[in-house]
JSON list of C-alpha atoms in Angstrom, two decimals:
[
{"chain": "A", "resi": 1, "resn": "UNK", "atom": "CA", "xyz": [187.80, 132.35, 35.18]},
{"chain": "A", "resi": 2, "resn": "UNK", "atom": "CA", "xyz": [187.70, 134.38, 32.03]},
{"chain": "A", "resi": 3, "resn": "UNK", "atom": "CA", "xyz": [191.42, 135.60, 31.05]},
{"chain": "A", "resi": 4, "resn": "UNK", "atom": "CA", "xyz": [189.44, 138.80, 29.60]},
{"chain": "A", "resi": 5, "resn": "UNK", "atom": "CA", "xyz": [185.90, 140.39, 29.17]},
{"chain": "A", "resi": 6, "resn": "UNK", "atom": "CA", "xyz": [184.92, 141.25, 25.85]},
{"chain": "A", "resi": 7, "resn": "UNK", "atom": "CA", "xyz": [184.63, 144.99, 25.40]},
{"chain": "A", "resi": 8, "resn": "UNK", "atom": "CA", "xyz": [181.18, 146.23, 25.66]},
{"chain": "A", "resi": 9, "resn": "UNK", "atom": "CA", "xyz": [180.29, 147.52, 22.45]},
{"chain": "A", "resi": 10, "resn": "UNK", "atom": "CA", "xyz": [176.68, 149.54, 21.35]},
{"chain": "A", "resi": 11, "resn": "UNK", "atom": "CA", "xyz": [177.51, 148.22, 17.68]},
{"chain": "A", "resi": 12, "resn": "UNK", "atom": "CA", "xyz": [177.35, 144.57, 18.60]},
{"chain": "A", "resi": 13, "resn": "UNK", "atom": "CA", "xyz": [174.44, 145.04, 21.07]},
{"chain": "A", "resi": 14, "resn": "UNK", "atom": "CA", "xyz": [172.58, 146.53, 18.18]},
{"chain": "A", "resi": 15, "resn": "UNK", "atom": "CA", "xyz": [173.73, 143.75, 15.48]},
{"chain": "A", "resi": 16, "resn": "UNK", "atom": "CA", "xyz": [172.77, 140.95, 18.27]},
{"chain": "A", "resi": 17, "resn": "UNK", "atom": "CA", "xyz": [169.17, 142.56, 18.87]},
{"chain": "A", "resi": 18, "resn": "UNK", "atom": "CA", "xyz": [168.72, 142.88, 14.99]},
{"chain": "A", "resi": 19, "resn": "UNK", "atom": "CA", "xyz": [169.45, 139.20, 14.42]},
{"chain": "A", "resi": 20, "resn": "UNK", "atom": "CA", "xyz": [167.34, 138.13, 17.45]},
{"chain": "A", "resi": 21, "resn": "UNK", "atom": "CA", "xyz": [164.73, 140.13, 15.90]},
{"chain": "A", "resi": 22, "resn": "UNK", "atom": "CA", "xyz": [165.10, 138.63, 12.39]},
{"chain": "A", "resi": 23, "resn": "UNK", "atom": "CA", "xyz": [165.02, 135.06, 13.93]},
{"chain": "A", "resi": 24, "resn": "UNK", "atom": "CA", "xyz": [161.35, 135.89, 15.32]},
{"chain": "A", "resi": 25, "resn": "UNK", "atom": "CA", "xyz": [160.69, 137.58, 11.78]},
{"chain": "A", "resi": 26, "resn": "UNK", "atom": "CA", "xyz": [161.64, 134.37, 10.41]},
{"chain": "A", "resi": 27, "resn": "UNK", "atom": "CA", "xyz": [159.89, 132.33, 12.44]},
{"chain": "A", "resi": 28, "resn": "UNK", "atom": "CA", "xyz": [156.77, 134.43, 11.99]},
{"chain": "A", "resi": 29, "resn": "UNK", "atom": "CA", "xyz": [156.92, 134.13, 8.18]},
{"chain": "A", "resi": 30, "resn": "UNK", "atom": "CA", "xyz": [157.60, 130.14, 8.17]},
{"chain": "A", "resi": 31, "resn": "UNK", "atom": "CA", "xyz": [154.48, 129.79, 10.26]},
{"chain": "A", "resi": 32, "resn": "UNK", "atom": "CA", "xyz": [152.29, 131.22, 7.53]},
{"chain": "A", "resi": 33, "resn": "UNK", "atom": "CA", "xyz": [149.37, 133.54, 7.79]},
{"chain": "A", "resi": 34, "resn": "UNK", "atom": "CA", "xyz": [149.20, 133.71, 11.66]},
{"chain": "A", "resi": 35, "resn": "UNK", "atom": "CA", "xyz": [146.69, 136.67, 11.73]},
{"chain": "A", "resi": 36, "resn": "UNK", "atom": "CA", "xyz": [144.33, 134.68, 9.41]},
{"chain": "A", "resi": 37, "resn": "UNK", "atom": "CA", "xyz": [144.79, 131.44, 11.37]},
{"chain": "A", "resi": 38, "resn": "UNK", "atom": "CA", "xyz": [144.59, 132.84, 14.80]},
{"chain": "A", "resi": 39, "resn": "UNK", "atom": "CA", "xyz": [141.26, 134.67, 13.80]},
{"chain": "A", "resi": 40, "resn": "UNK", "atom": "CA", "xyz": [140.02, 131.61, 12.56]},
{"chain": "A", "resi": 41, "resn": "UNK", "atom": "CA", "xyz": [140.44, 129.78, 15.44]},
{"chain": "A", "resi": 42, "resn": "UNK", "atom": "CA", "xyz": [137.99, 129.21, 18.61]},
{"chain": "A", "resi": 43, "resn": "UNK", "atom": "CA", "xyz": [140.07, 131.27, 21.32]},
{"chain": "A", "resi": 44, "resn": "UNK", "atom": "CA", "xyz": [140.13, 131.07, 25.14]},
{"chain": "A", "resi": 45, "resn": "UNK", "atom": "CA", "xyz": [138.76, 134.13, 27.48]},
{"chain": "A", "resi": 46, "resn": "UNK", "atom": "CA", "xyz": [141.21, 136.85, 28.07]},
{"chain": "A", "resi": 47, "resn": "UNK", "atom": "CA", "xyz": [142.68, 136.16, 24.17]},
{"chain": "A", "resi": 48, "resn": "UNK", "atom": "CA", "xyz": [144.08, 139.25, 22.68]},
{"chain": "A", "resi": 49, "resn": "UNK", "atom": "CA", "xyz": [143.30, 140.98, 19.59]},
{"chain": "A", "resi": 50, "resn": "UNK", "atom": "CA", "xyz": [145.32, 140.19, 16.94]},
{"chain": "A", "resi": 51, "resn": "UNK", "atom": "CA", "xyz": [147.15, 143.34, 16.21]},
{"chain": "A", "resi": 52, "resn": "UNK", "atom": "CA", "xyz": [148.94, 143.21, 19.80]},
{"chain": "A", "resi": 53, "resn": "UNK", "atom": "CA", "xyz": [151.23, 140.35, 18.90]},
{"chain": "A", "resi": 54, "resn": "UNK", "atom": "CA", "xyz": [152.97, 142.43, 16.25]},
{"chain": "A", "resi": 55, "resn": "UNK", "atom": "CA", "xyz": [153.20, 144.97, 19.08]},
{"chain": "A", "resi": 56, "resn": "UNK", "atom": "CA", "xyz": [154.62, 142.94, 21.92]},
{"chain": "A", "resi": 57, "resn": "UNK", "atom": "CA", "xyz": [156.71, 140.66, 20.36]},
{"chain": "A", "resi": 58, "resn": "UNK", "atom": "CA", "xyz": [159.29, 142.82, 18.65]},
{"chain": "A", "resi": 59, "resn": "UNK", "atom": "CA", "xyz": [159.52, 144.67, 21.91]},
{"chain": "A", "resi": 60, "resn": "UNK", "atom": "CA", "xyz": [159.99, 141.37, 23.84]},
{"chain": "A", "resi": 61, "resn": "UNK", "atom": "CA", "xyz": [162.69, 140.00, 21.39]},
{"chain": "A", "resi": 62, "resn": "UNK", "atom": "CA", "xyz": [164.60, 143.38, 21.88]},
{"chain": "A", "resi": 63, "resn": "UNK", "atom": "CA", "xyz": [164.66, 142.85, 25.72]},
{"chain": "A", "resi": 64, "resn": "UNK", "atom": "CA", "xyz": [165.40, 139.20, 25.12]},
{"chain": "A", "resi": 65, "resn": "UNK", "atom": "CA", "xyz": [168.66, 140.35, 22.71]},
{"chain": "A", "resi": 66, "resn": "UNK", "atom": "CA", "xyz": [169.56, 142.88, 25.39]},
{"chain": "A", "resi": 67, "resn": "UNK", "atom": "CA", "xyz": [169.78, 139.93, 27.83]},
{"chain": "A", "resi": 68, "resn": "UNK", "atom": "CA", "xyz": [171.54, 137.60, 25.81]},
{"chain": "A", "resi": 69, "resn": "UNK", "atom": "CA", "xyz": [174.17, 140.00, 25.18]},
{"chain": "A", "resi": 70, "resn": "UNK", "atom": "CA", "xyz": [174.51, 140.97, 28.84]},
{"chain": "A", "resi": 71, "resn": "UNK", "atom": "CA", "xyz": [175.06, 137.55, 30.02]},
{"chain": "A", "resi": 72, "resn": "UNK", "atom": "CA", "xyz": [177.50, 136.66, 27.49]},
{"chain": "A", "resi": 73, "resn": "UNK", "atom": "CA", "xyz": [179.51, 139.82, 28.07]},
{"chain": "A", "resi": 74, "resn": "UNK", "atom": "CA", "xyz": [179.15, 140.09, 31.67]},
{"chain": "A", "resi": 75, "resn": "UNK", "atom": "CA", "xyz": [179.90, 136.34, 32.36]},
{"chain": "A", "resi": 76, "resn": "UNK", "atom": "CA", "xyz": [182.85, 136.02, 34.54]},
{"chain": "A", "resi": 77, "resn": "UNK", "atom": "CA", "xyz": [183.82, 132.41, 33.75]},
{"chain": "A", "resi": 78, "resn": "UNK", "atom": "CA", "xyz": [184.11, 129.92, 30.69]},
{"chain": "A", "resi": 79, "resn": "UNK", "atom": "CA", "xyz": [181.30, 127.66, 32.42]},
{"chain": "A", "resi": 80, "resn": "UNK", "atom": "CA", "xyz": [179.05, 130.79, 33.21]},
{"chain": "A", "resi": 81, "resn": "UNK", "atom": "CA", "xyz": [179.20, 132.01, 29.64]},
{"chain": "A", "resi": 82, "resn": "UNK", "atom": "CA", "xyz": [178.59, 128.43, 28.04]},
{"chain": "A", "resi": 83, "resn": "UNK", "atom": "CA", "xyz": [175.61, 127.85, 30.34]},
{"chain": "A", "resi": 84, "resn": "UNK", "atom": "CA", "xyz": [174.22, 131.14, 29.82]},
{"chain": "A", "resi": 85, "resn": "UNK", "atom": "CA", "xyz": [174.88, 130.78, 25.82]},
{"chain": "A", "resi": 86, "resn": "UNK", "atom": "CA", "xyz": [173.16, 127.14, 26.02]},
{"chain": "A", "resi": 87, "resn": "UNK", "atom": "CA", "xyz": [170.22, 128.06, 27.67]},
{"chain": "A", "resi": 88, "resn": "UNK", "atom": "CA", "xyz": [169.59, 131.17, 25.63]},
{"chain": "A", "resi": 89, "resn": "UNK", "atom": "CA", "xyz": [170.17, 129.36, 22.41]},
{"chain": "A", "resi": 90, "resn": "UNK", "atom": "CA", "xyz": [167.62, 126.90, 23.34]},
{"chain": "A", "resi": 91, "resn": "UNK", "atom": "CA", "xyz": [164.71, 128.88, 24.52]},
{"chain": "A", "resi": 92, "resn": "UNK", "atom": "CA", "xyz": [165.41, 131.05, 21.19]},
{"chain": "A", "resi": 93, "resn": "UNK", "atom": "CA", "xyz": [164.96, 127.93, 19.12]},
{"chain": "A", "resi": 94, "resn": "UNK", "atom": "CA", "xyz": [162.14, 126.39, 21.09]},
{"chain": "A", "resi": 95, "resn": "UNK", "atom": "CA", "xyz": [160.21, 129.89, 20.70]},
{"chain": "A", "resi": 96, "resn": "UNK", "atom": "CA", "xyz": [161.12, 129.64, 16.99]},
{"chain": "A", "resi": 97, "resn": "UNK", "atom": "CA", "xyz": [159.86, 126.42, 16.30]},
{"chain": "A", "resi": 98, "resn": "UNK", "atom": "CA", "xyz": [156.68, 126.93, 18.48]},
{"chain": "A", "resi": 99, "resn": "UNK", "atom": "CA", "xyz": [155.05, 129.37, 16.45]},
{"chain": "A", "resi": 100, "resn": "UNK", "atom": "CA", "xyz": [155.81, 126.83, 13.51]},
{"chain": "A", "resi": 101, "resn": "UNK", "atom": "CA", "xyz": [154.28, 123.93, 15.02]},
{"chain": "A", "resi": 102, "resn": "UNK", "atom": "CA", "xyz": [151.21, 125.61, 16.31]},
{"chain": "A", "resi": 103, "resn": "UNK", "atom": "CA", "xyz": [150.30, 127.82, 13.41]},
{"chain": "A", "resi": 104, "resn": "UNK", "atom": "CA", "xyz": [151.74, 126.02, 10.37]},
{"chain": "A", "resi": 105, "resn": "UNK", "atom": "CA", "xyz": [151.27, 122.72, 11.31]},
{"chain": "A", "resi": 106, "resn": "UNK", "atom": "CA", "xyz": [148.01, 123.23, 13.62]},
{"chain": "A", "resi": 107, "resn": "UNK", "atom": "CA", "xyz": [149.80, 121.00, 15.99]},
{"chain": "A", "resi": 108, "resn": "UNK", "atom": "CA", "xyz": [147.94, 122.55, 19.09]},
{"chain": "A", "resi": 109, "resn": "UNK", "atom": "CA", "xyz": [148.80, 119.73, 21.62]},
{"chain": "A", "resi": 110, "resn": "UNK", "atom": "CA", "xyz": [152.73, 119.52, 20.39]},
{"chain": "A", "resi": 111, "resn": "UNK", "atom": "CA", "xyz": [152.67, 123.04, 20.46]},
{"chain": "A", "resi": 112, "resn": "UNK", "atom": "CA", "xyz": [151.73, 123.01, 24.24]},
{"chain": "A", "resi": 113, "resn": "UNK", "atom": "CA", "xyz": [154.52, 120.37, 25.10]},
{"chain": "A", "resi": 114, "resn": "UNK", "atom": "CA", "xyz": [156.78, 122.73, 23.44]},
{"chain": "A", "resi": 115, "resn": "UNK", "atom": "CA", "xyz": [155.69, 126.08, 24.78]},
{"chain": "A", "resi": 116, "resn": "UNK", "atom": "CA", "xyz": [155.72, 124.09, 28.51]},
{"chain": "A", "resi": 117, "resn": "UNK", "atom": "CA", "xyz": [158.99, 123.11, 27.84]},
{"chain": "A", "resi": 118, "resn": "UNK", "atom": "CA", "xyz": [159.86, 126.85, 26.78]},
{"chain": "A", "resi": 119, "resn": "UNK", "atom": "CA", "xyz": [158.82, 127.96, 29.97]},
{"chain": "A", "resi": 120, "resn": "UNK", "atom": "CA", "xyz": [160.58, 125.76, 32.11]},
{"chain": "A", "resi": 121, "resn": "UNK", "atom": "CA", "xyz": [164.02, 126.86, 29.98]},
{"chain": "A", "resi": 122, "resn": "UNK", "atom": "CA", "xyz": [162.84, 130.71, 30.26]},
{"chain": "A", "resi": 123, "resn": "UNK", "atom": "CA", "xyz": [162.79, 130.10, 33.94]},
{"chain": "A", "resi": 124, "resn": "UNK", "atom": "CA", "xyz": [166.11, 128.54, 33.93]},
{"chain": "A", "resi": 125, "resn": "UNK", "atom": "CA", "xyz": [167.49, 131.51, 32.22]},
{"chain": "A", "resi": 126, "resn": "UNK", "atom": "CA", "xyz": [165.85, 133.69, 34.76]},
{"chain": "A", "resi": 127, "resn": "UNK", "atom": "CA", "xyz": [167.72, 131.82, 37.41]},
{"chain": "A", "resi": 128, "resn": "UNK", "atom": "CA", "xyz": [170.96, 131.56, 35.42]},
{"chain": "A", "resi": 129, "resn": "UNK", "atom": "CA", "xyz": [171.01, 134.91, 34.31]},
{"chain": "A", "resi": 130, "resn": "UNK", "atom": "CA", "xyz": [170.70, 136.52, 37.54]},
{"chain": "A", "resi": 131, "resn": "UNK", "atom": "CA", "xyz": [174.09, 135.08, 38.38]},
{"chain": "A", "resi": 132, "resn": "UNK", "atom": "CA", "xyz": [175.65, 137.16, 35.63]},
{"chain": "A", "resi": 133, "resn": "UNK", "atom": "CA", "xyz": [173.29, 140.02, 35.58]},
{"chain": "A", "resi": 134, "resn": "UNK", "atom": "CA", "xyz": [170.28, 141.44, 37.52]},
{"chain": "A", "resi": 135, "resn": "UNK", "atom": "CA", "xyz": [169.39, 143.26, 34.93]},
{"chain": "A", "resi": 136, "resn": "UNK", "atom": "CA", "xyz": [169.25, 140.66, 32.12]},
{"chain": "A", "resi": 137, "resn": "UNK", "atom": "CA", "xyz": [167.26, 138.46, 34.35]},
{"chain": "A", "resi": 138, "resn": "UNK", "atom": "CA", "xyz": [165.06, 141.51, 34.73]},
{"chain": "A", "resi": 139, "resn": "UNK", "atom": "CA", "xyz": [164.85, 141.99, 31.30]},
{"chain": "A", "resi": 140, "resn": "UNK", "atom": "CA", "xyz": [163.47, 138.27, 30.82]},
{"chain": "A", "resi": 141, "resn": "UNK", "atom": "CA", "xyz": [160.83, 138.96, 33.06]},
{"chain": "A", "resi": 142, "resn": "UNK", "atom": "CA", "xyz": [157.96, 140.51, 30.72]},
{"chain": "A", "resi": 143, "resn": "UNK", "atom": "CA", "xyz": [158.77, 137.61, 28.15]},
{"chain": "A", "resi": 144, "resn": "UNK", "atom": "CA", "xyz": [158.72, 135.14, 30.94]},
{"chain": "A", "resi": 145, "resn": "UNK", "atom": "CA", "xyz": [155.06, 136.72, 31.79]},
{"chain": "A", "resi": 146, "resn": "UNK", "atom": "CA", "xyz": [153.85, 136.59, 28.19]},
{"chain": "A", "resi": 147, "resn": "UNK", "atom": "CA", "xyz": [155.31, 132.84, 27.16]},
{"chain": "A", "resi": 148, "resn": "UNK", "atom": "CA", "xyz": [153.31, 131.55, 30.58]},
{"chain": "A", "resi": 149, "resn": "UNK", "atom": "CA", "xyz": [150.10, 133.75, 29.00]},
{"chain": "A", "resi": 150, "resn": "UNK", "atom": "CA", "xyz": [150.60, 132.07, 25.82]},
{"chain": "A", "resi": 151, "resn": "UNK", "atom": "CA", "xyz": [150.98, 128.65, 27.31]},
{"chain": "A", "resi": 152, "resn": "UNK", "atom": "CA", "xyz": [147.29, 129.35, 28.69]},
{"chain": "A", "resi": 153, "resn": "UNK", "atom": "CA", "xyz": [146.32, 130.50, 25.50]},
{"chain": "A", "resi": 154, "resn": "UNK", "atom": "CA", "xyz": [148.04, 127.42, 23.60]},
{"chain": "A", "resi": 155, "resn": "UNK", "atom": "CA", "xyz": [145.86, 125.10, 26.15]},
{"chain": "A", "resi": 156, "resn": "UNK", "atom": "CA", "xyz": [143.16, 126.91, 25.53]},
{"chain": "A", "resi": 157, "resn": "UNK", "atom": "CA", "xyz": [143.31, 126.56, 21.67]},
{"chain": "A", "resi": 158, "resn": "UNK", "atom": "CA", "xyz": [144.22, 122.94, 22.12]},
{"chain": "A", "resi": 159, "resn": "UNK", "atom": "CA", "xyz": [140.96, 122.08, 24.30]},
{"chain": "A", "resi": 160, "resn": "UNK", "atom": "CA", "xyz": [138.65, 124.41, 22.10]},
{"chain": "A", "resi": 161, "resn": "UNK", "atom": "CA", "xyz": [140.03, 123.19, 18.54]}
]
């Protein structure tokens, strides 16, 4: 059992959101001309327009960051906090490297492998986070739905290109 839970801080939450958004931005920057690459690909049916990603991802990163902060803040045991931290960090790393592998390296099949693992880790996050905070788990649901859709797009691109 944790002896003391850290005090909730709006400032720390905002800093956490800024850091997670910066990680997402860095991944995009390291991936090269994502918009140009995306538009040059043969895309599967239901592929959204390129501008939609610039709207969706910042929202998803913010929701993910709030969920990550909540499960760290609300964990009741060291084990729970450790599991939450490991799962959150793992999904963030997989998310970070996916776009670099997929866009910068044009390694579509490797990108598919990474995103399938990401899907599984985010599902594990949902299940684990539910123990700490139903709100945190709920905040991860839009992200999970979006990356499942991204898995479909990744498979489609791998097959068509």
